[in-house]
XYZ file of N, CA and C in Angstrom:
876
model
N -2.064 10.396 -31.944
C -3.267 11.294 -30.847
C -2.737 10.233 -29.794
N -1.635 10.151 -28.391
C -1.504 9.281 -27.677
C -2.932 8.848 -27.194
N -3.180 7.286 -26.661
C -3.952 6.747 -26.591
C -4.735 6.889 -24.852
N -5.831 6.861 -24.518
C -6.281 7.096 -23.898
C -5.708 6.071 -22.441
N -5.619 6.073 -21.292
C -5.048 5.080 -20.383
C -5.944 5.893 -18.942
N -6.756 4.725 -18.383
C -7.526 5.379 -16.755
C -6.978 3.991 -16.279
N -6.803 3.810 -14.905
C -6.688 3.153 -13.724
C -7.440 2.819 -12.563
N -8.447 2.843 -12.675
C -9.456 2.217 -12.032
C -9.010 1.080 -11.181
N -9.931 1.316 -9.430
C -9.168 0.320 -8.648
C -10.313 -0.791 -8.768
N -11.086 -0.798 -9.367
C -12.722 -2.001 -8.818
C -11.901 -3.268 -9.655
N -12.332 -4.333 -9.567
C -11.722 -5.346 -9.553
C -12.575 -6.822 -9.446
N -12.522 -7.833 -9.571
C -12.784 -8.723 -9.475
C -12.563 -9.405 -7.688
N -12.570 -10.881 -7.892
C -12.573 -11.689 -6.485
C -11.380 -11.521 -6.688
N -10.174 -10.394 -5.453
C -8.767 -11.019 -5.870
C -8.329 -12.445 -5.193
N -7.245 -12.676 -5.057
C -6.709 -14.061 -4.197
C -6.086 -13.365 -3.071
N -5.792 -12.056 -2.653
C -5.118 -11.863 -1.462
C -6.043 -11.935 -0.716
N -5.222 -12.058 1.084
C -6.100 -11.159 2.288
C -6.674 -9.852 2.196
N -7.409 -9.853 3.187
C -8.420 -8.371 2.676
C -7.378 -7.435 3.218
N -6.653 -7.582 4.547
C -5.653 -6.748 4.514
C -4.383 -6.075 3.380
N -4.408 -7.059 2.650
C -3.483 -7.201 1.856
C -4.320 -6.056 0.500
N -6.036 -6.053 0.161
C -6.601 -5.827 -0.473
C -6.418 -3.811 -0.695
N -6.556 -4.093 0.986
C -6.421 -2.675 1.356
C -5.621 -1.932 1.603
N -4.108 -2.314 1.336
C -2.754 -2.307 1.213
C -2.501 -1.287 -0.147
N -3.290 -2.696 -1.109
C -3.151 -2.204 -2.104
C -4.396 -1.275 -2.810
N -5.013 -1.047 -2.162
C -6.045 0.065 -2.881
C -5.665 0.902 -2.641
N -4.868 1.422 -1.239
C -4.552 2.541 -0.656
C -3.423 3.360 -1.611
N -2.814 2.193 -2.153
C -1.426 2.851 -3.097
C -2.169 3.422 -3.859
N -2.901 2.229 -4.641
C -3.454 2.972 -6.207
C -4.284 4.559 -5.910
N -4.573 4.874 -5.087
C -5.546 6.133 -4.480
C -4.483 7.417 -4.808
N -3.031 6.762 -4.837
C -2.520 8.058 -5.275
C -1.857 8.081 -6.366
N -2.316 7.345 -7.564
C -2.033 7.118 -8.893
C -3.077 8.126 -9.223
N -2.639 9.006 -10.451
C -3.524 9.904 -11.368
C -4.149 9.001 -12.782
N -5.161 9.298 -13.331
C -5.483 8.902 -13.938
C -5.464 10.055 -15.684
N -5.327 9.232 -16.299
C -4.523 9.997 -17.612
C -6.084 10.335 -18.518
N -6.218 11.574 -18.660
C -6.627 12.121 -19.888
C -6.266 12.837 -20.709
N -6.560 12.589 -22.535
C -6.013 14.157 -23.564
C -6.658 15.256 -22.883
N -5.857 16.211 -23.182
C -5.984 17.561 -23.399
C -5.660 18.442 -21.736
N -5.199 17.495 -20.697
C -5.096 18.516 -19.726
C -3.890 18.391 -19.061
N -3.074 19.604 -19.460
C -1.849 19.772 -19.519
C -0.734 18.503 -20.426
N -0.068 17.664 -19.025
C 0.779 16.700 -19.463
C -0.390 15.167 -19.793
N -1.743 15.483 -19.658
C -2.414 14.539 -19.883
C -2.749 13.997 -18.910
N -2.297 14.038 -17.522
C -2.687 13.355 -16.352
C -4.034 14.374 -15.011
N -4.708 13.703 -15.101
C -5.561 14.049 -14.152
C -5.454 13.760 -13.095
N -4.582 15.071 -11.575
C -4.453 14.585 -10.349
C -5.317 14.718 -9.667
N -6.559 15.500 -10.078
C -7.042 16.219 -8.824
C -7.713 15.067 -7.940
N -7.801 13.843 -7.806
C -7.899 12.829 -6.559
C -6.685 12.249 -6.441
N -5.704 12.775 -6.537
C -4.351 11.936 -5.561
C -3.300 13.494 -5.560
N -3.824 14.443 -6.355
C -2.778 15.519 -5.867
C -1.216 15.685 -6.564
N -0.878 16.528 -6.229
C 0.180 17.112 -7.057
C 1.329 16.697 -7.044
N 1.697 15.670 -5.377
C 2.610 14.956 -5.064
C 2.833 13.681 -5.574
N 2.026 13.157 -6.121
C 2.002 11.793 -6.926
C 3.266 11.608 -7.491
N 3.720 12.120 -8.602
C 5.523 12.103 -8.627
C 6.306 11.438 -7.600
N 6.300 11.744 -6.841
C 7.339 11.575 -5.773
C 6.937 10.306 -5.026
N 5.226 10.327 -4.849
C 4.811 8.931 -4.169
C 5.071 7.691 -5.022
N 5.546 7.949 -6.402
C 5.738 6.730 -7.524
C 6.929 6.884 -7.912
N 8.163 7.192 -7.464
C 9.383 7.078 -7.677
C 9.584 5.918 -8.117
N 9.184 4.910 -6.795
C 9.429 3.602 -6.935
C 8.042 2.936 -7.221
N 8.566 1.754 -8.244
C 7.197 0.395 -8.472
C 6.867 -0.174 -7.329
N 7.393 0.451 -6.119
C 7.664 -0.884 -5.246
C 6.726 0.030 -3.764
N 5.881 -0.894 -3.324
C 5.395 -0.604 -2.281
C 5.526 -1.761 -0.781
N 5.928 -0.704 0.459
C 6.186 -1.492 1.306
C 5.455 -1.461 2.550
N 4.897 -2.044 3.089
C 3.830 -2.233 4.483
C 4.817 -1.195 5.693
N 4.107 -0.581 6.336
C 4.504 -0.191 7.103
C 4.591 -1.099 8.596
N 5.447 -0.921 9.043
C 5.988 -2.371 10.363
C 4.832 -2.061 11.293
N 4.468 -3.225 12.054
C 3.441 -2.904 12.994
C 3.672 -2.449 13.784
N 4.843 -2.743 14.193
C 5.094 -1.890 15.733
C 4.899 -0.446 15.905
N 5.379 -0.116 14.476
C 5.382 1.648 14.447
C 3.488 2.014 14.149
N 3.117 0.875 14.124
C 1.484 1.634 14.244
C 0.763 2.284 15.341
N 0.012 2.946 15.495
C -0.226 3.553 16.621
C -1.792 2.690 17.314
N -2.038 1.551 16.499
C -2.978 0.910 16.372
C -3.129 -0.595 15.719
N -1.419 -1.397 16.091
C -1.427 -2.512 15.135
C -2.755 -3.424 15.431
N -2.831 -4.385 14.422
C -3.747 -5.850 14.619
C -3.054 -6.746 13.913
N -3.621 -7.595 14.332
C -3.215 -9.281 13.776
C -2.983 -9.199 12.127
N -3.688 -8.529 12.097
C -4.002 -8.713 9.932
C -2.305 -7.877 9.629
N -2.299 -6.746 10.140
C -0.790 -6.267 9.484
C 0.150 -6.876 9.436
N 0.297 -8.207 10.192
C 1.445 -9.377 9.885
C 1.342 -10.397 8.769
N 0.251 -9.942 8.059
C -0.168 -10.622 6.706
C -0.035 -9.493 5.552
N 0.523 -8.392 5.574
C 0.623 -7.907 4.120
C 1.645 -7.799 3.692
N 2.076 -7.541 2.415
C 3.834 -7.935 2.042
C 3.298 -6.734 1.059
N 4.913 -7.037 0.603
C 5.449 -5.858 -0.449
C 4.574 -5.912 -1.912
N 4.758 -5.069 -2.157
C 3.697 -5.245 -3.656
C 4.485 -4.034 -4.746
N 4.746 -4.604 -5.724
C 5.334 -4.175 -7.138
C 4.134 -3.718 -8.019
N 4.210 -2.457 -8.373
C 2.897 -1.778 -9.371
C 3.764 -2.107 -10.797
N 3.464 -3.159 -12.000
C 4.046 -2.752 -13.043
C 3.102 -2.128 -13.410
N 3.595 -0.597 -14.080
C 2.128 0.611 -14.672
C 3.335 1.128 -15.673
N 4.399 0.729 -16.793
C 5.060 1.452 -17.292
C 4.820 2.948 -17.962
N 3.085 3.135 -18.268
C 2.865 4.234 -18.894
C 3.119 5.510 -17.255
N 3.248 5.375 -16.369
C 3.463 6.080 -14.866
C 4.937 5.947 -14.767
N 5.307 5.212 -14.182
C 7.242 4.830 -13.953
C 7.881 4.916 -14.537
N 7.395 4.623 -16.041
C 8.089 5.345 -17.301
C 7.793 5.299 -17.898
N 7.474 6.811 -18.024
C 6.060 7.571 -18.604
C 7.398 8.440 -20.102
N 8.305 8.527 -19.583
C 9.387 9.128 -20.752
C 9.685 8.040 -21.864
N 9.268 6.971 -21.763
C 10.021 5.936 -23.120
C 8.488 5.564 -23.862
N 6.908 6.366 -23.301
C 5.649 5.943 -24.150
C 5.063 6.866 -24.682
N 5.887 7.616 -25.131
C 5.020 9.238 -25.492
C 3.591 8.887 -26.290
N 3.975 7.486 -26.996
C 2.810 6.837 -27.828
C 1.848 5.647 -27.254
N 2.251 5.664 -25.861
C 1.539 4.608 -25.460
C 2.275 3.312 -25.947
N 1.482 1.766 -25.247
C 2.628 0.848 -25.153
C 2.071 0.269 -26.637
N 3.334 -0.798 -27.049
C 2.673 -1.126 -28.283
C 2.420 -2.702 -28.073
N 1.657 -3.078 -28.832
C 1.009 -4.222 -29.123
C 1.858 -5.308 -29.358
N 2.033 -6.526 -28.591
C 2.994 -7.699 -29.001
C 2.494 -8.357 -30.212
N 1.845 -8.487 -30.550
C 1.044 -8.995 -32.055
C 1.161 -8.052 -33.179
N 1.176 -6.869 -33.183
C 1.590 -6.215 -34.593
C 2.556 -5.654 -34.665
N 2.936 -5.596 -35.721
C 4.280 -4.991 -36.408
C 4.538 -3.992 -36.050
N 3.861 -3.007 -36.378
C 3.704 -1.339 -36.414
C 3.452 -1.114 -34.795
N 3.168 -1.972 -34.007
C 3.157 -1.190 -32.611
C 1.585 -1.116 -32.247
N 0.342 -1.228 -33.809
C -0.988 -1.352 -33.187
C -1.419 0.086 -32.528
N -3.301 0.051 -32.533
C -3.670 1.051 -31.291
C -3.585 0.576 -30.125
N -3.093 0.843 -29.044
C -3.228 0.132 -27.940
C -4.188 1.388 -27.181
N -5.279 0.660 -26.107
C -5.397 1.681 -25.084
C -5.513 1.181 -23.872
N -5.770 1.800 -22.997
C -5.906 1.283 -21.328
C -6.903 0.557 -21.151
N -6.940 -0.627 -20.286
C -8.213 -1.404 -19.447
C -8.389 -0.994 -17.949
N -6.927 -0.017 -17.193
C -7.275 -0.221 -16.422
C -6.103 -1.418 -15.433
N -6.412 -1.423 -14.137
C -5.594 -2.758 -13.714
C -5.964 -3.949 -13.962
N -4.999 -4.853 -13.489
C -5.432 -6.315 -13.978
C -7.005 -6.479 -13.047
N -7.939 -6.723 -13.662
C -9.089 -7.383 -13.326
C -8.830 -8.477 -11.841
N -8.012 -9.334 -12.554
C -7.865 -10.712 -11.575
C -7.204 -10.339 -10.428
N -6.538 -9.104 -10.654
C -5.814 -8.444 -9.295
C -4.340 -9.371 -9.471
N -3.892 -9.086 -8.380
C -2.244 -9.116 -8.279
C -2.135 -10.798 -8.153
N -0.723 -11.157 -8.313
C -0.247 -12.683 -8.442
C 1.028 -12.806 -7.714
N 1.152 -13.702 -6.872
C 2.304 -13.933 -5.930
C 3.407 -14.280 -6.622
N 4.422 -13.540 -6.554
C 5.890 -14.047 -6.447
C 6.895 -14.564 -5.944
N 7.322 -15.488 -5.808
C 8.123 -16.340 -5.065
C 9.530 -15.941 -4.744
N 9.983 -15.969 -3.375
C 11.471 -15.611 -3.564
C 11.924 -17.181 -3.175
N 13.247 -17.233 -3.239
C 14.485 -18.358 -2.909
C 13.981 -18.214 -1.096
N 14.010 -17.411 -0.714
C 13.509 -17.889 0.798
C 12.887 -18.025 1.167
N 11.409 -18.555 0.462
C 10.491 -18.533 0.951
C 9.213 -17.690 0.904
N 9.730 -16.420 0.710
C 8.619 -15.470 1.189
C 8.303 -15.239 -0.374
N 7.449 -13.909 -0.233
C 6.949 -13.793 -1.376
C 6.306 -11.866 -1.497
N 6.278 -11.602 -2.398
C 5.231 -10.274 -2.941
C 4.497 -10.219 -3.628
N 4.033 -9.549 -4.335
C 2.434 -9.147 -4.769
C 2.950 -8.373 -6.146
N 2.147 -8.759 -7.094
C 2.595 -8.153 -8.680
C 1.541 -7.518 -9.092
N 0.846 -6.333 -9.530
C -0.178 -6.285 -10.090
C 0.737 -5.442 -10.960
N -0.238 -5.523 -11.945
C -0.055 -5.197 -13.676
C -1.335 -4.354 -14.180
N -1.128 -3.300 -15.118
C -2.095 -3.034 -15.903
C -2.587 -3.382 -17.236
N -3.571 -3.457 -17.667
C -4.461 -4.361 -18.701
C -4.577 -3.411 -20.018
N -4.413 -4.044 -20.564
C -4.467 -2.934 -22.277
C -4.917 -3.680 -23.162
N -5.601 -3.414 -24.291
C -5.978 -4.109 -25.328
C -5.668 -3.012 -26.637
N -5.519 -3.950 -27.740
C -4.702 -3.427 -29.325
C -6.483 -3.730 -30.190
N -6.565 -2.698 -30.837
C -7.399 -2.475 -31.712
C -7.406 -4.049 -33.111
N -6.296 -4.446 -32.580
C -6.345 -6.101 -32.879
C -7.325 -6.993 -32.045
N -7.616 -6.657 -31.233
C -8.627 -7.546 -31.128
C -7.625 -8.239 -29.286
N -6.177 -7.746 -29.386
C -5.598 -8.455 -28.243
C -5.370 -7.555 -27.094
N -5.926 -8.728 -25.897
C -5.608 -8.110 -24.508
C -4.674 -8.656 -23.918
N -3.688 -7.314 -23.432
C -2.503 -8.027 -22.612
C -2.560 -7.465 -21.558
N -1.536 -8.183 -20.906
C -1.334 -7.456 -19.449
C 0.080 -6.602 -19.179
N 0.833 -5.704 -18.703
C 2.122 -5.046 -19.239
C 3.198 -6.057 -18.698
N 3.008 -6.959 -17.928
C 4.160 -7.670 -17.734
C 4.149 -8.735 -18.779
N 3.337 -8.803 -19.354
C 2.950 -10.350 -20.476
C 4.708 -10.245 -21.049
N 5.413 -11.256 -21.525
C 6.235 -11.522 -22.287
C 6.904 -10.732 -23.629
N 5.341 -10.836 -24.424
C 5.475 -10.282 -25.382
C 5.245 -8.783 -25.307
N 4.811 -8.363 -24.578
C 4.744 -7.220 -23.985
C 5.989 -6.101 -23.872
N 6.614 -7.463 -22.576
C 7.544 -6.645 -22.257
C 9.370 -6.634 -23.325
N 9.126 -7.505 -24.664
C 9.660 -7.718 -25.575
C 9.770 -6.638 -26.422
N 8.889 -5.361 -26.060
C 8.891 -4.000 -27.152
C 8.948 -3.027 -26.269
N 9.363 -3.490 -25.102
C 9.621 -2.241 -24.280
C 11.080 -1.662 -24.390
N 11.608 -0.592 -24.125
C 13.293 -0.712 -23.596
C 13.969 -1.002 -22.949
N 14.942 -1.643 -23.263
C 15.466 -2.400 -22.413
C 15.467 -2.307 -20.404
N 15.876 -0.819 -20.575
C 16.058 -0.618 -19.435
C 14.674 -1.236 -18.361
N 13.544 -0.906 -19.232
C 12.009 -0.921 -18.350
C 12.024 -2.646 -18.475
N 12.330 -3.253 -19.718
C 12.108 -5.189 -18.936
C 13.453 -5.285 -17.900
N 14.541 -4.917 -17.605
C 15.141 -5.419 -16.435
C 14.295 -4.778 -15.210
N 13.939 -3.489 -15.431
C 12.805 -3.164 -14.542
C 11.907 -4.153 -13.192
N 11.751 -4.796 -14.213
C 10.541 -6.037 -13.855
C 11.400 -6.992 -13.029
N 11.141 -6.847 -11.473
C 12.269 -7.642 -10.531
C 11.647 -9.591 -10.878
N 10.827 -9.646 -11.797
C 10.682 -11.227 -11.613
C 10.060 -12.224 -12.721
N 9.994 -13.295 -13.362
C 9.690 -13.842 -14.314
C 8.111 -14.272 -13.816
N 7.568 -14.317 -15.204
C 6.209 -14.481 -14.858
C 5.404 -15.456 -15.570
N 4.829 -16.313 -14.591
C 3.989 -17.405 -15.470
C 2.653 -17.097 -15.505
N 2.484 -18.662 -15.800
C 0.549 -18.270 -16.213
C -0.206 -17.520 -14.753
N -0.019 -18.286 -13.512
C -0.580 -18.162 -12.886
C -0.243 -16.779 -11.381
N 1.448 -17.077 -11.491
C 1.959 -16.672 -10.378
C 3.276 -15.635 -11.337
N 4.666 -15.931 -10.318
C 5.256 -15.610 -10.757
C 6.558 -16.368 -9.833
N 8.001 -15.792 -10.443
C 8.858 -16.100 -9.666
C 10.558 -15.067 -9.806
N 10.645 -14.672 -8.464
C 11.740 -13.752 -8.373
C 12.933 -13.936 -9.149
N 13.242 -12.975 -10.210
C 14.640 -12.710 -10.972
C 15.966 -13.517 -9.911
N 15.746 -13.029 -8.881
C 17.404 -13.890 -8.266
C 17.092 -15.388 -7.552
N 15.686 -15.756 -7.340
C 15.336 -17.312 -7.423
C 15.650 -18.056 -8.883
N 15.117 -17.307 -10.206
C 15.330 -18.123 -10.990
C 16.769 -17.988 -11.921
N 17.497 -17.185 -11.071
C 18.880 -17.140 -11.409
C 19.357 -18.370 -10.097
N 19.206 -18.579 -9.337
C 19.568 -19.548 -8.188
C 19.373 -20.902 -9.587
N 18.219 -21.126 -9.650
C 17.620 -22.287 -10.206
C 18.690 -22.727 -11.765
N 18.898 -21.759 -12.335
C 19.452 -21.519 -13.288
C 21.144 -21.973 -13.165
N 21.609 -21.581 -11.998
C 22.897 -22.266 -12.016
C 22.765 -23.442 -11.241
N 21.826 -23.738 -10.085
C 21.714 -25.228 -9.329
C 21.610 -26.148 -9.998
N 20.357 -26.270 -10.954
C 20.389 -27.071 -11.629
C 21.169 -28.110 -12.429
N 21.495 -27.374 -13.449
C 22.897 -27.944 -13.734
C 23.747 -28.518 -12.908
N 23.901 -28.220 -12.260
C 25.181 -28.937 -11.183
C 24.508 -29.916 -10.292
N 23.501 -30.482 -10.937
C 22.383 -31.465 -10.111
C 21.376 -31.328 -8.905
N 21.670 -30.306 -8.017
C 20.298 -30.041 -7.352
C 18.381 -30.052 -7.364
N 18.554 -30.818 -7.093
C 16.750 -31.758 -7.283
C 15.512 -30.176 -7.173
N 14.817 -30.358 -8.121
C 13.723 -29.427 -7.181
C 12.928 -29.827 -6.493
N 13.095 -30.918 -6.306
C 12.128 -31.407 -4.642
C 13.438 -30.422 -3.525
N 14.571 -30.710 -3.900
C 15.328 -30.266 -2.727
C 15.567 -28.314 -2.378
N 15.041 -27.810 -3.715
C 14.879 -26.194 -3.869
C 13.174 -26.326 -3.384
N 12.347 -26.690 -3.260
C 11.037 -26.669 -3.064
C 10.979 -26.715 -1.625
N 11.670 -27.739 -1.070
C 11.806 -27.883 0.124
C 12.537 -27.028 1.063
N 13.553 -27.001 0.675
C 14.226 -25.827 1.271
C 13.439 -24.581 1.281
N 12.683 -24.254 0.265
C 11.655 -22.589 0.331
C 10.704 -23.232 1.205
N 10.280 -23.935 1.691
C 9.097 -24.519 2.441
C 9.659 -24.319 3.585
N 11.033 -24.758 4.094
C 11.134 -24.922 5.216
C 11.014 -23.570 6.184
N 11.841 -22.945 4.827
C 12.997 -21.161 5.261
C 11.139 -20.590 5.372
N 9.974 -21.018 4.387
C 9.095 -20.080 4.844
C 7.718 -20.284 6.259
N 7.968 -21.850 6.863
C 7.381 -21.959 7.883
C 8.075 -21.487 9.100
N 9.390 -21.628 8.949
C 10.301 -20.670 9.659
C 9.931 -19.152 10.377
N 9.464 -18.553 8.368
C 9.357 -16.759 8.979
C 7.810 -16.836 9.095
N 7.229 -17.939 9.545
C 5.920 -18.140 9.497
C 5.808 -18.249 11.680
N 6.394 -19.301 11.805
C 6.989 -18.827 13.364
C 7.659 -17.672 13.911
N 8.443 -17.014 12.999
C 8.751 -15.304 13.505
C 8.076 -14.554 13.290
N 6.891 -14.560 12.677
C 5.847 -13.248 12.527
C 5.414 -13.700 13.353
N 4.665 -14.791 13.961
C 3.329 -15.280 14.897
C 4.325 -15.001 16.603
N 5.650 -15.105 16.466
C 6.063 -14.780 17.966
C 5.652 -13.535 17.974
N 6.324 -12.665 16.761
C 6.400 -11.211 17.059
C 5.232 -10.751 17.235
N 3.679 -11.360 16.383
C 2.829 -10.738 16.493
C 2.414 -11.206 18.430
N 2.317 -11.795 18.839
C 1.751 -12.126 19.858
C 3.135 -11.381 21.287
N 4.329 -11.020 21.043
C 5.417 -10.637 22.020
C 4.765 -8.841 21.406
N 4.153 -8.799 20.118
C 3.748 -6.835 20.236
C 2.566 -7.023 21.251
N 1.290 -7.273 21.257
C 0.766 -7.643 22.072
C 1.042 -7.518 23.920
N 1.872 -8.113 23.648
C 2.017 -8.175 25.831
C 2.850 -7.289 26.014
N 3.816 -6.561 24.934
C 4.509 -5.391 25.323
C 3.488 -3.808 25.376
N 2.539 -3.807 24.191
C 1.551 -2.977 24.164
C 0.552 -2.862 25.584
N 0.524 -4.160 25.885
C -0.047 -3.877 27.575
C 0.580 -3.524 28.280
N 1.844 -4.185 29.016
C 2.372 -3.400 29.493
C 2.980 -1.941 29.375
N 3.286 -1.934 28.575
C 3.819 -0.422 28.495
C 2.619 0.838 28.182
N 1.838 0.720 27.660
C 0.711 1.461 27.506
C -0.580 0.490 27.931
N -1.042 0.599 29.136
C -2.243 -0.240 29.268
C -3.999 0.437 28.964
N -3.421 2.036 28.647
C -4.791 2.826 28.272
C -5.110 2.667 26.849
N -4.685 1.883 25.930
C -4.750 1.535 24.448
C -5.610 1.061 24.634
N -5.538 0.066 25.700
C -6.404 -1.345 25.380
C -8.087 -0.923 25.847
N -8.163 0.409 26.545
C -9.395 0.720 26.653
C -9.879 1.638 25.200
N -8.994 2.446 24.592
C -9.471 3.305 23.572
C -9.745 2.171 22.396
N -8.851 1.501 22.049
C -8.546 0.836 20.567
C -9.479 0.398 20.081
N -9.284 0.209 18.757
C -10.936 -0.351 18.334
C -11.116 -1.879 18.268
N -11.556 -2.980 18.050
C -11.506 -4.135 18.598
C -10.550 -4.508 17.673
N -10.172 -4.166 16.352
C -8.882 -5.052 15.669
C -7.669 -5.169 16.330
N -7.055 -3.680 17.005
C -6.230 -4.172 17.679
C -5.785 -5.014 18.433
N -4.190 -5.169 18.620
C -3.699 -6.516 19.066
C -4.104 -6.221 20.502
N -3.313 -4.787 21.201
C -3.755 -4.625 22.919
C -5.487 -4.772 22.886
N -5.979 -4.360 22.051
C -7.596 -4.865 22.951
C -7.950 -6.359 23.207
N -7.495 -7.415 22.247
C -7.823 -8.620 22.689
C -7.009 -9.171 23.711
N -5.881 -8.195 24.104
C -5.520 -8.850 25.851
C -6.306 -8.900 26.720
N -7.618 -8.056 26.869
C -8.467 -8.129 27.739
C -9.566 -10.225 27.769
N -9.133 -10.705 26.390
C -9.655 -11.818 26.693
C -8.707 -12.327 25.461
N -7.161 -12.502 26.773
C -5.965 -13.546 25.683
C -6.665 -14.409 24.734
N -7.497 -15.461 25.314
C -7.634 -16.222 24.264
C -8.609 -15.734 22.799
N -8.939 -14.527 22.591
C -9.128 -14.126 21.621
C -8.233 -13.593 20.500
N -7.042 -13.491 20.539
C -5.668 -13.406 19.960
C -5.632 -14.010 19.146
N -5.417 -14.419 17.761
C -5.464 -15.621 16.820
C -4.555 -15.014 15.641
N -3.594 -16.265 15.547
C -3.246 -15.878 14.764
C -3.189 -16.825 13.211
N -3.512 -16.515 12.280
C -3.835 -17.465 11.000
C -3.184 -18.623 10.673
N -3.358 -19.955 10.069
C -2.980 -20.652 10.013
C -1.849 -20.022 8.614
N -1.300 -21.447 8.558
C 0.375 -21.032 7.479
C 0.120 -21.135 6.404
N -0.880 -21.781 5.869
C -1.237 -21.848 4.445
C -2.829 -20.699 3.991
N -3.485 -20.080 5.313
C -4.843 -19.471 5.218
C -5.101 -18.510 4.251
N -5.193 -18.976 3.090
C -5.003 -17.478 1.963
C -5.450 -16.516 2.393
N -6.921 -16.221 3.414
C -7.058 -14.902 3.726
C -6.595 -14.461 4.873
N -5.557 -15.341 5.269
C -4.220 -14.411 6.691
C -2.976 -14.434 5.806
N -2.380 -15.616 6.395
C -0.747 -15.243 6.738
C -0.606 -16.006 4.761
N -0.913 -16.918 4.152
C -1.331 -17.324 2.824
C 1.132 -17.867 2.718
N 0.882 -18.478 3.193
C 2.358 -19.354 3.122
C 2.773 -19.664 1.912
N 1.849 -20.194 1.260
C 2.256 -21.299 0.621
C 3.556 -20.729 -0.153
N 4.131 -22.133 -0.627
C 5.387 -21.947 -1.225
C 4.808 -22.778 -2.984
N 6.117 -22.246 -3.623
C 6.088 -23.735 -4.987
C 6.502 -24.503 -4.870
N 5.830 -25.662 -5.752
C 6.420 -27.045 -5.588
C 7.341 -27.482 -6.539
N 7.860 -28.657 -6.756
C 9.371 -28.764 -7.392
C 8.889 -28.667 -8.739
N 7.456 -28.978 -9.166
C 7.282 -29.019 -10.741
C 6.979 -27.978 -11.166
N 6.721 -26.870 -10.237
C 6.527 -25.289 -10.950
C 7.857 -25.265 -11.283
N 9.064 -25.234 -9.939
C 10.488 -24.586 -10.347
C 10.664 -25.554 -11.620
N 10.536 -26.510 -11.932
C 10.975 -27.194 -13.043
C 10.958 -26.426 -14.334
N 9.368 -26.425 -14.330
C 8.549 -25.847 -15.748
C 9.102 -24.465 -15.795
N 9.200 -23.723 -14.706
C 10.072 -22.520 -14.882
C 11.652 -21.982 -15.459
N 12.230 -23.255 -14.890
C 13.647 -23.203 -15.382
C 13.348 -24.101 -17.181
N 12.600 -24.659 -17.433
C 12.777 -25.228 -18.526
C 12.073 -23.864 -19.618
N 10.758 -23.467 -19.113
C 10.624 -22.479 -20.169
C 11.206 -20.975 -20.126
N 11.719 -21.162 -19.440
C 13.543 -19.643 -19.343
C 14.068 -20.237 -19.991
N 14.688 -21.467 -20.207
C 15.871 -21.782 -20.986
C 15.370 -21.820 -22.644
N 14.136 -22.221 -22.769
C 13.644 -21.967 -24.127
C 13.297 -20.792 -24.839
N 13.376 -20.174 -23.939
C 12.703 -18.465 -24.229
C 13.805 -17.450 -24.315
N 15.104 -17.730 -23.142
C 15.826 -16.719 -23.062
C 16.676 -16.226 -24.209
N 17.260 -15.235 -24.488
C 17.793 -14.994 -25.983
C 18.915 -13.951 -25.712
N 19.576 -13.937 -24.599
C 21.013 -13.289 -24.536
C 21.997 -14.589 -24.914
N 21.679 -16.049 -24.572
C 22.487 -16.786 -25.537
C 23.325 -17.508 -24.273
N 22.940 -17.177 -22.974
C 23.831 -17.227 -21.988
C 23.091 -18.110 -21.319
N 22.844 -19.518 -21.778
C 22.532 -20.918 -21.329
C 23.735 -21.820 -20.115
N 23.315 -21.180 -18.958
C 24.488 -22.329 -17.940
C 24.959 -23.525 -18.491
N 23.847 -24.640 -19.010
C 24.387 -25.684 -18.903
C 22.917 -26.561 -19.620
N 23.099 -27.793 -19.840
C 22.170 -28.354 -20.253
C 20.439 -28.266 -19.852
N 19.878 -28.209 -20.344
C 18.001 -28.014 -19.811
C 17.635 -29.555 -19.284
N 18.465 -30.448 -18.908
C 17.571 -31.992 -18.657
C 17.504 -31.569 -17.244
N 16.439 -32.090 -16.923
C 16.103 -31.627 -15.272
C 16.261 -32.787 -14.775
N 16.874 -32.595 -13.393
C 17.552 -33.210 -12.023
C 16.448 -33.881 -11.447
N 15.136 -33.798 -11.856
C 14.059 -34.354 -10.570
C 13.548 -34.917 -11.650
């Protein structure tokens, strides 16, 4: 009998901005729950019958603020999110559920919903980032694990492993494209301090562009559609133009706002060493000697 999997949205305090949390929860509302004995085992009463169309990709990208009817400053703080839920996105490969990383026979694994700790950051080479949210599972042997954990991924089909766009670490993650760059650059003598500094500078440039776009959008809305100032809710950018000094864009490192912090040199070095030690394809590009 296939294990029972449920995907509640309840969670502990997440490390995201309120706007990001709202965006993710909206996406999760389109996901069905799994119940045995109901046709294909899916209860779609809450999300509708078109859920498969909505979940043909694990990615969810936020709407462009300028295309919203009533854009708010917080819309500029929302980042793309990758949902690692193999039992939904790659269900054809898991007729009997996920395999336990610890049990040789696969164990008896049941679903425990989404990771209660919430999503984690995935850093990109250009200083930007996206969020990764995975499902939580528990085996009869007592082991609990996330769908994106290395041990769990190792027991999944190769095509599912390759679909995960990042290399997951203890508290966050690094995009595979960024990791590929580090694999190539580190043996060539590029220091981890230089990599970290470059990502930080690019992140600050992106922040300044986002801030300018936010203020520019507010001014455009006031000029093109003056009536929106009176009809929009208090969060709308245009409504704030009644008192221009009230338009505030969060600080670069505000975790409840823009949250633009980038990884440091030590983190990048640890990713490089850990990846080198755990790679299984034999394609080591060079010595693991650190250049920082």
